[in-house]
Coordinates of C-alpha atoms in Angstrom, one line a residue:
X1 CA 20.5 -17.6 41.5
X2 CA 23.7 -16.9 40.1
X3 CA 23.4 -16.2 36.3
X4 CA 26.4 -16.7 34.1
X5 CA 26.5 -14.7 30.8
X6 CA 27.1 -16.1 27.6
X7 CA 28.0 -14.3 24.2
X8 CA 24.6 -13.9 22.9
X9 CA 23.6 -15.6 19.1
X10 CA 23.8 -13.1 16.4
X11 CA 21.5 -14.9 14.3
X12 CA 17.7 -13.8 14.5
X13 CA 15.3 -16.4 16.0
X14 CA 12.7 -17.7 13.7
X15 CA 9.1 -18.4 14.7
X16 CA 9.8 -18.6 18.3
X17 CA 7.1 -16.9 20.8
X18 CA 8.2 -19.1 23.9
X19 CA 11.0 -17.0 24.9
X20 CA 11.5 -13.3 24.2
X21 CA 14.5 -11.8 22.2
X22 CA 15.2 -8.1 22.8
X23 CA 18.0 -5.8 24.1
X24 CA 19.1 -5.1 27.2
X25 CA 16.9 -2.5 28.8
X26 CA 17.7 0.2 31.4
X27 CA 16.3 0.2 35.3
X28 CA 13.6 2.5 34.1
X29 CA 12.5 0.2 31.2
X30 CA 12.5 -2.9 33.1
X31 CA 9.2 -1.8 34.8
X32 CA 7.5 -1.2 31.2
X33 CA 5.3 -4.1 29.9
X34 CA 7.3 -6.7 28.1
X35 CA 7.5 -6.9 24.2
X36 CA 7.4 -9.7 21.9
X37 CA 9.6 -10.5 18.9
X38 CA 8.0 -12.6 16.2
X39 CA 9.4 -13.7 12.7
X40 CA 7.8 -16.0 10.1
X41 CA 9.4 -19.0 9.5
X42 CA 11.3 -19.1 6.1
X43 CA 10.0 -21.4 3.3
X44 CA 12.7 -24.1 3.8
X45 CA 12.1 -24.1 7.7
X46 CA 8.4 -24.1 7.3
X47 CA 8.9 -27.1 5.1
X48 CA 11.0 -28.8 7.5
X49 CA 8.2 -28.6 10.3
X50 CA 5.8 -29.9 7.8
X51 CA 7.9 -33.0 7.2
X52 CA 8.6 -33.7 11.0
X53 CA 4.8 -33.3 12.1
X54 CA 4.2 -35.6 9.1
X55 CA 6.9 -38.5 10.3
X56 CA 7.0 -37.7 13.9
X57 CA 3.3 -36.8 15.4
X58 CA 1.1 -39.7 14.0
X59 CA 3.5 -42.2 15.6
X60 CA 3.9 -40.5 18.9
X61 CA 0.3 -39.7 19.5
X62 CA -0.5 -43.4 19.0
X63 CA 2.1 -44.7 21.2
X64 CA 0.9 -42.4 23.8
X65 CA -2.8 -43.6 23.6
X66 CA -1.4 -46.8 23.9
X67 CA 0.5 -46.0 26.9
X68 CA -2.6 -44.8 28.6
X69 CA -5.1 -47.7 27.2
X70 CA -2.9 -50.3 29.1
X71 CA -2.5 -48.3 32.1
X72 CA -6.3 -47.6 32.6
X73 CA -7.8 -50.8 31.5
X74 CA -8.1 -51.2 35.4
X75 CA -10.7 -48.5 35.7
X76 CA -13.0 -50.1 32.8
X77 CA -12.3 -53.7 34.4
X78 CA -13.5 -52.7 37.8
X79 CA -17.0 -52.7 36.0
X80 CA -16.8 -56.1 35.0
X81 CA -16.6 -58.4 38.1
X82 CA -13.0 -57.7 38.2
X83 CA -12.7 -57.5 42.1
X84 CA -15.1 -60.5 42.5
X85 CA -13.1 -62.6 40.5
X86 CA -9.8 -61.8 42.6
X87 CA -11.6 -61.9 45.7
X88 CA -10.6 -58.3 46.5
X89 CA -12.1 -55.9 49.2
X90 CA -11.7 -52.4 51.1
X91 CA -9.0 -50.4 49.7
X92 CA -7.2 -53.4 47.6
X93 CA -8.4 -51.6 44.4
X94 CA -7.1 -48.5 45.3
X95 CA -3.8 -50.0 46.1
X96 CA -3.4 -51.8 42.7
X97 CA -3.9 -48.4 41.2
X98 CA -1.1 -46.9 43.3
X99 CA 1.4 -49.3 43.2
X100 CA 1.9 -49.2 39.6
X101 CA 3.4 -45.4 40.0
X102 CA 5.6 -46.6 43.1
X103 CA 7.2 -48.7 40.7
X104 CA 7.3 -46.0 38.1
X105 CA 8.9 -43.6 40.6
X106 CA 11.6 -46.0 41.9
X107 CA 13.0 -46.0 38.4
X108 CA 12.2 -42.8 36.9
X109 CA 15.3 -40.7 38.1
X110 CA 18.2 -43.4 37.5
X111 CA 16.7 -44.0 34.0
X112 CA 16.6 -40.2 33.3
X113 CA 20.2 -40.2 34.2
X114 CA 21.4 -42.9 31.7
X115 CA 19.1 -42.7 29.0
X116 CA 21.0 -39.8 27.1
X117 CA 23.2 -42.3 25.5
X118 CA 20.7 -44.6 23.9
X119 CA 19.3 -44.6 20.5
X120 CA 15.4 -43.0 21.4
X121 CA 13.6 -44.8 18.7
X122 CA 15.0 -48.2 19.5
X123 CA 14.9 -47.8 23.3
X124 CA 11.2 -46.4 23.3
X125 CA 9.9 -49.3 20.9
X126 CA 11.7 -51.8 22.9
X127 CA 10.5 -50.9 26.6
X128 CA 6.7 -50.5 24.7
X129 CA 7.0 -54.0 23.6
X130 CA 7.7 -55.0 27.5
X131 CA 5.0 -52.9 28.9
X132 CA 2.8 -54.6 26.3
X133 CA 3.8 -58.3 27.5
X134 CA 3.3 -57.3 31.4
X135 CA -0.2 -55.6 30.5
X136 CA -1.3 -58.5 28.9
X137 CA 0.0 -60.8 31.7
X138 CA -2.5 -59.1 34.0
X139 CA -5.0 -61.4 32.3
X140 CA -3.6 -64.3 33.7
X141 CA -3.6 -63.4 37.5
X142 CA -5.5 -65.2 39.9
X143 CA -5.2 -63.1 43.2
X144 CA -5.0 -59.7 44.5
X145 CA -1.3 -60.3 45.6
X146 CA -0.3 -61.4 42.0
X147 CA -2.5 -58.3 40.7
X148 CA -0.2 -55.8 42.7
X149 CA 3.1 -57.6 41.6
X150 CA 2.0 -57.2 38.0
X151 CA 1.3 -53.5 38.3
X152 CA 4.4 -52.9 39.8
X153 CA 6.1 -54.2 37.3
X154 CA 4.1 -52.3 34.7
X155 CA 5.1 -49.1 36.2
X156 CA 8.7 -50.2 35.8
X157 CA 8.2 -51.1 32.4
X158 CA 6.9 -47.9 31.6
X159 CA 8.9 -45.6 33.3
X160 CA 12.0 -45.6 30.9
X161 CA 9.5 -44.9 27.8
X162 CA 8.2 -42.0 29.8
X163 CA 11.6 -41.0 31.0
X164 CA 12.8 -41.1 27.1
X165 CA 10.1 -38.6 25.9
X166 CA 10.7 -36.2 28.8
X167 CA 14.6 -35.7 28.8
X168 CA 17.1 -33.7 26.4
X169 CA 20.2 -35.3 25.4
X170 CA 24.0 -34.4 24.7
X171 CA 23.7 -33.6 21.0
X172 CA 22.6 -30.1 21.1
X173 CA 19.2 -30.1 22.1
X174 CA 18.1 -27.0 23.2
X175 CA 14.8 -28.1 24.7
X176 CA 13.0 -30.8 26.1
X177 CA 9.4 -31.4 28.0
X178 CA 7.8 -34.7 29.1
X179 CA 5.8 -37.6 27.7
X180 CA 4.8 -37.1 30.2
X181 CA 7.7 -37.2 30.9
X182 CA 7.6 -39.4 27.9
X183 CA 7.8 -38.6 24.1
X184 CA 8.7 -35.4 24.1
X185 CA 12.5 -36.2 24.2
X186 CA 11.9 -37.2 20.6
X187 CA 9.8 -33.8 20.4
X188 CA 12.3 -31.8 22.0
X189 CA 15.0 -32.7 19.7
X190 CA 13.3 -31.5 16.7
X191 CA 11.0 -28.8 17.8
X192 CA 11.5 -25.3 19.3
X193 CA 10.1 -23.8 22.2
X194 CA 7.3 -22.0 20.5
X195 CA 6.5 -24.9 18.4
X196 CA 6.4 -27.4 21.6
X197 CA 3.5 -26.3 23.3
X198 CA 0.6 -27.0 20.5
X199 CA 2.5 -30.3 19.8
X200 CA 2.5 -31.5 23.3
X201 CA -1.2 -30.1 23.8
X202 CA -2.1 -32.6 20.8
X203 CA 0.1 -35.4 22.2
X204 CA -1.4 -35.0 25.4
X205 CA -4.6 -35.1 24.1
X206 CA -3.9 -38.8 23.2
X207 CA -4.1 -39.7 27.0
X208 CA -7.3 -38.1 27.1
X209 CA -8.7 -39.9 23.8
X210 CA -7.5 -43.1 25.4
X211 CA -9.2 -42.5 28.7
X212 CA -12.4 -41.7 26.8
X213 CA -12.3 -44.6 23.9
X214 CA -11.2 -47.3 26.2
X215 CA -14.7 -46.9 27.6
X216 CA -15.8 -47.6 24.3
X217 CA -13.7 -50.4 23.5
X218 CA -14.3 -52.1 26.9
X219 CA -18.1 -51.9 26.5
X220 CA -18.1 -53.9 23.0
X221 CA -15.5 -56.4 24.9
X222 CA -17.7 -57.0 27.7
X223 CA -20.9 -57.2 26.1
X224 CA -19.7 -59.5 23.3
X225 CA -16.5 -61.7 25.0
X226 CA -17.3 -62.1 28.6
X227 CA -17.1 -65.6 29.3
X228 CA -15.7 -66.3 25.7
X229 CA -13.7 -69.3 25.8
X230 CA -13.7 -69.7 29.6
X231 CA -12.4 -66.0 30.2
X232 CA -14.1 -62.9 31.7
X233 CA -14.4 -60.0 29.8
X234 CA -12.0 -57.9 31.6
X235 CA -9.3 -60.7 30.7
X236 CA -10.1 -60.6 27.1
X237 CA -9.6 -56.5 27.7
X238 CA -6.0 -56.8 28.7
X239 CA -5.1 -59.2 26.2
X240 CA -6.6 -57.5 23.3
X241 CA -5.1 -54.1 24.4
X242 CA -1.9 -55.7 25.3
X243 CA -1.4 -57.6 21.9
X244 CA -2.5 -54.3 19.8
X245 CA 0.4 -52.4 21.9
X246 CA 3.1 -55.0 21.3
X247 CA 2.1 -54.9 17.3
X248 CA 2.5 -51.0 17.5
X249 CA 5.9 -51.4 19.2
X250 CA 7.3 -53.5 16.5
X251 CA 6.4 -51.0 14.0
X252 CA 8.1 -48.3 15.9
X253 CA 11.4 -49.9 15.7
X254 CA 11.1 -48.7 11.8
X255 CA 8.8 -45.5 12.2
X256 CA 10.6 -43.5 15.2
X257 CA 13.2 -41.5 14.8
X258 CA 16.6 -41.2 16.6
X259 CA 18.7 -38.3 16.3
X260 CA 18.9 -36.1 13.3
X261 CA 22.3 -37.5 12.1
X262 CA 20.8 -41.0 12.1
X263 CA 17.5 -40.4 10.9
X264 CA 17.0 -41.8 7.5
X265 CA 14.6 -39.6 6.4
X266 CA 16.1 -36.4 7.0
X267 CA 18.2 -35.1 4.4
X268 CA 21.9 -33.6 5.1
X269 CA 20.5 -30.2 4.9
X270 CA 17.7 -30.8 7.0
X271 CA 19.9 -32.2 9.4
X272 CA 21.7 -29.1 9.8
X273 CA 18.5 -27.0 10.0
X274 CA 17.4 -29.1 12.8
X275 CA 20.8 -28.5 14.4
X276 CA 20.5 -24.6 13.9
X277 CA 17.2 -24.3 14.8
X278 CA 17.8 -26.1 18.5
X279 CA 21.2 -23.9 18.8
X280 CA 19.0 -20.5 18.2
X281 CA 16.6 -21.5 20.8
X282 CA 18.6 -21.4 23.8
X283 CA 17.8 -19.2 26.8
X284 CA 20.5 -16.5 27.5
X285 CA 21.4 -17.9 30.8
X286 CA 22.6 -20.9 29.3
X287 CA 25.7 -22.3 31.8
X288 CA 28.4 -24.7 30.2
X289 CA 28.7 -28.2 29.9
X290 CA 28.2 -30.2 33.1
X291 CA 28.5 -33.7 34.1
X292 CA 25.4 -36.0 35.2
X293 CA 26.3 -35.4 38.7
X294 CA 26.7 -31.6 38.2
X295 CA 23.4 -31.5 36.8
X296 CA 22.1 -33.0 39.7
X297 CA 23.6 -30.5 41.9
X298 CA 22.2 -27.5 39.7
X299 CA 19.1 -28.7 40.0
X300 CA 18.5 -29.2 43.2
X301 CA 19.9 -26.0 44.2
X302 CA 17.6 -24.3 42.1
X303 CA 14.2 -23.3 44.0
X304 CA 12.3 -23.1 41.0
X305 CA 13.0 -26.9 40.5
X306 CA 11.0 -27.7 43.8
X307 CA 8.5 -25.1 42.8
X308 CA 7.5 -26.7 39.8
X309 CA 7.7 -30.1 41.6
X310 CA 5.2 -28.9 43.8
X311 CA 2.9 -27.4 40.9
X312 CA 2.8 -30.8 38.9
X313 CA 2.3 -32.9 42.1
X314 CA -0.8 -30.7 43.1
X315 CA -2.0 -30.7 39.4
X316 CA -1.7 -34.6 39.4
X317 CA -2.9 -35.0 42.6
X318 CA -6.1 -32.8 41.2
X319 CA -6.0 -35.0 38.4
X320 CA -6.3 -38.6 40.4
X321 CA -10.2 -39.3 39.5
X322 CA -8.7 -40.5 36.3
X323 CA -8.6 -43.9 37.6
X324 CA -12.0 -43.8 39.0
X325 CA -13.9 -41.8 36.4
X326 CA -15.7 -44.9 35.2
X327 CA -16.7 -45.7 39.1
X328 CA -17.8 -42.2 39.5
X329 CA -19.9 -42.0 36.0
X330 CA -21.5 -45.2 37.6
X331 CA -23.3 -43.2 40.2
X332 CA -25.4 -41.7 37.9
X333 CA -27.2 -45.1 37.8
X334 CA -27.0 -46.7 34.4
X335 CA -26.1 -50.3 33.5
X336 CA -22.3 -51.2 32.7
X337 CA -22.4 -50.6 29.0
X338 CA -24.1 -47.3 29.3
X339 CA -21.8 -46.2 32.0
X340 CA -18.7 -47.0 29.9
X341 CA -20.0 -45.0 26.8
X342 CA -20.8 -42.4 29.1
X343 CA -17.1 -41.9 30.0
X344 CA -15.9 -41.0 26.5
X345 CA -17.6 -37.5 25.7
X346 CA -16.2 -35.9 28.6
X347 CA -12.6 -37.0 27.6
X348 CA -13.0 -36.0 23.9
X349 CA -13.9 -32.5 25.1
X350 CA -11.0 -32.5 27.4
X351 CA -8.5 -33.5 24.5
X352 CA -9.5 -30.9 22.2
X353 CA -9.7 -28.5 25.1
X354 CA -5.6 -29.6 25.8
X355 CA -4.7 -29.1 22.5
X356 CA -6.4 -25.5 22.1
X357 CA -4.6 -24.5 25.6
X358 CA -1.3 -25.9 24.3
X359 CA -1.6 -23.7 21.1
X360 CA -3.0 -20.7 22.7
X361 CA -0.2 -20.7 25.5
X362 CA 2.7 -21.0 22.6
X363 CA 1.1 -18.3 20.5
X364 CA 0.7 -15.6 23.4
X365 CA 3.7 -16.7 25.2
X366 CA 1.9 -17.0 28.2
X367 CA 2.3 -19.6 31.1
X368 CA 0.6 -18.4 34.5
X369 CA -2.8 -17.1 33.3
X370 CA -3.4 -20.4 31.3
X371 CA -2.9 -22.5 34.5
X372 CA -4.9 -20.4 36.5
X373 CA -7.8 -20.5 34.3
X374 CA -7.8 -23.7 33.2
X375 CA -7.5 -25.3 37.1
X376 CA -10.1 -22.6 38.1
X377 CA -12.3 -24.4 35.7
X378 CA -11.7 -27.7 37.3
X379 CA -12.3 -26.4 40.6
X380 CA -15.6 -25.5 39.4
X381 CA -16.4 -29.1 38.1
X382 CA -15.2 -30.4 41.3
X383 CA -17.3 -28.3 43.6
X384 CA -20.5 -29.0 41.6
X385 CA -20.0 -32.6 41.4
X386 CA -19.3 -32.8 45.0
X387 CA -22.5 -30.7 45.8
X388 CA -24.8 -32.6 44.3
X389 CA -26.4 -36.2 43.4
X390 CA -28.6 -35.0 40.6
X391 CA -27.8 -36.6 37.4
X392 CA -28.0 -34.2 35.0
X393 CA -25.9 -31.7 36.9
X394 CA -23.4 -34.3 37.7
X395 CA -22.8 -35.6 34.2
X396 CA -22.4 -31.9 33.2
X397 CA -19.5 -31.6 36.2
X398 CA -18.1 -34.6 34.6
X399 CA -17.1 -32.7 31.4
X400 CA -16.3 -29.7 33.3
X401 CA -13.3 -30.8 35.9
X402 CA -11.7 -33.1 33.2
X403 CA -11.4 -30.3 30.8
X404 CA -9.7 -27.9 33.4
X405 CA -7.7 -30.5 35.0
X406 CA -6.2 -31.9 31.9
X407 CA -5.9 -28.7 29.7
X408 CA -3.3 -27.2 32.2
X409 CA -0.7 -30.2 31.8
X410 CA 1.1 -29.4 28.6
X411 CA 1.5 -25.7 29.8
X412 CA 3.0 -26.8 33.2
X413 CA 5.5 -29.5 31.6
X414 CA 6.5 -27.3 28.8
X415 CA 7.0 -24.3 31.3
X416 CA 9.5 -26.2 33.2
X417 CA 11.1 -27.7 30.8
X418 CA 12.1 -24.4 28.9
X419 CA 12.6 -22.6 32.1
X420 CA 15.3 -25.5 33.5
X421 CA 17.4 -25.8 30.8
X422 CA 20.7 -23.8 31.6
X423 CA 22.4 -27.1 30.7
X424 CA 21.5 -30.4 28.8
X425 CA 22.2 -32.6 32.1
X426 CA 20.1 -30.2 34.6
X427 CA 17.3 -30.2 32.3
X428 CA 17.4 -34.0 32.1
X429 CA 17.5 -34.2 35.9
X430 CA 14.8 -31.7 36.4
X431 CA 12.2 -33.4 34.2
X432 CA 12.9 -36.4 36.3
X433 CA 12.4 -35.0 39.5
X434 CA 9.2 -33.0 38.4
X435 CA 7.8 -36.2 37.1
X436 CA 8.8 -38.2 40.3
X437 CA 7.0 -35.7 42.5
X438 CA 3.9 -35.5 40.1
X439 CA 3.4 -39.1 40.2
X440 CA 3.6 -39.3 43.9
X441 CA 0.4 -37.3 43.7
X442 CA -1.3 -40.4 42.2
X443 CA 0.5 -42.7 44.7
X444 CA -1.8 -41.2 47.5
X445 CA -4.5 -39.7 45.5
X446 CA -5.6 -43.5 44.6
X447 CA -6.8 -43.4 48.1
X448 CA -9.0 -40.1 47.8
X449 CA -11.8 -42.4 46.2
X450 CA -12.7 -45.2 48.7
X451 CA -16.0 -47.3 48.4
X452 CA -17.1 -45.8 51.7
X453 CA -17.8 -42.2 50.3
X454 CA -19.7 -43.5 47.4
X455 CA -21.5 -42.1 45.8
X456 CA -20.9 -38.5 46.6
X457 CA -17.1 -39.1 46.6
X458 CA -17.1 -35.8 48.4
X459 CA -13.3 -36.6 49.8
X460 CA -12.0 -37.0 46.3
X461 CA -13.9 -34.3 44.8
X462 CA -12.8 -31.5 47.5
X463 CA -9.4 -32.9 47.9
X464 CA -9.0 -32.2 44.0
X465 CA -10.3 -28.7 44.3
X466 CA -8.0 -28.0 47.1
X467 CA -4.7 -29.5 45.2
X468 CA -5.7 -27.5 42.2
X469 CA -5.6 -24.3 44.2
X470 CA -2.3 -24.9 45.2
X471 CA -1.0 -25.7 42.1
X472 CA -2.2 -22.1 41.0
X473 CA -0.3 -20.3 43.9
X474 CA 3.0 -22.2 42.8
X475 CA 2.4 -21.0 39.1
X476 CA 2.5 -17.5 40.7
X477 CA 5.1 -17.8 42.5
X478 CA 7.1 -19.1 39.8
X479 CA 6.1 -16.3 37.5
X480 CA 7.3 -13.6 40.4
X481 CA 10.5 -15.5 40.2
X482 CA 11.1 -15.4 36.5
X483 CA 10.3 -11.8 36.1
X484 CA 13.1 -11.0 38.5
X485 CA 15.6 -13.5 36.8
X486 CA 14.8 -11.8 33.5
X487 CA 16.1 -8.3 34.9
X488 CA 19.1 -10.1 36.1
X489 CA 19.7 -11.4 32.5
X490 CA 19.1 -8.1 30.9
X491 CA 21.5 -6.7 33.1
X492 CA 24.2 -9.2 32.8
X493 CA 24.2 -9.1 28.8
X494 CA 25.6 -6.6 26.1
X495 CA 24.1 -7.7 23.2
X496 CA 20.2 -9.0 22.4
X497 CA 18.9 -11.7 25.0
X498 CA 16.7 -14.1 25.0
X499 CA 14.1 -14.2 28.3
X500 CA 12.2 -16.5 30.3
X501 CA 8.6 -16.8 29.3
X502 CA 6.0 -16.7 32.4

């Protein structure tokens, strides 16, 4: 990879453990263990971070929570005569799950290439309102074909919002991550590399809590409202969740920040400090400004882009059990209400694990070993679940594999964002491509859980274990490449330099 040197910043980095700041090393020193340079935040910067957390994190987490509540409602609806009401058979449910990601993938890259010129708070709230309406309209479908059409358009409506969370803008934003690839665009405007990991982990826990608590919501709706006013329980579920999402979207027009110079709750001094923090947080092989198409070319020519694409695709393929978790839990033999209640605790644990792993990765400035450890835990859970039909052992496995599989996510997306950020345009394209590839895993992953494989679901669990192993392999290939890239950065700079984390 060709690295273009830039005059390094003279200001020391504050509180950043995601990239390393050090002076050039000799060839002999290159082989020594790397060191971390860490400093404490000054009082003004610490106060700014607290203020950002107070305003941004609650709103982002609630929106991300609702994103997955609406998306995964179909998984719970399946337990309330959903397929029977729509005369579905065979793999038609699997197709209804898969088609959402087809719409999502088609819109992802074009949206990421255009979105940098839109106010993020307004854009996100507007698309959130639209996806809420589409989700609520699922209650009105009367056939399998209508369901597929509704799910396809739901994927299209969700894509721009998730894109917005995952790209960087032209306004001197130094790093981005994805909201999946979602709300992290907003996070990336305000937080440094070291601060992002824990906050993305916290945000991502919203998805896991959504998956778990949707089970609790569904249990209450199905038990109390099934047949009310002539509507099935699954219809009420889509209506209630869609209406609440629309309400939050309206609030988002006032609560979400835009760019720092356009956010009313920041003072002029705080806006300047946000800008200064982002400028200090650049990797030392940053390239010059580039057009959108040059960013596309840069992304496609970087082999690391494709390694991160594969890593994320394999990882999300291993997470394809998400839409079928209630179905798997039903194999324990309990009634619908208790089955839905049992889906909650594993995802609460996974949410806690995701937050801890994200914090640990940022704190220790380490990526590959965190990914290896978490996905290895997932593999153990997949093997246990596929190996036995014993009720107790299987439910224990239902805690293990979500904990391991989902805890790796914030580490992977944050690593891709901070590594492939030589230009704003390249980062935007990279995060779009990585997310597209990742969600391709969801498209074919939906067909790994056929009804014919019930109750063991050996195909799904076996394939998930294999995909997790492949994701680990990609992480170590990236790690080896970044070690070599850091040596090149040291050799091409004369002052203090910022290196890749791995």
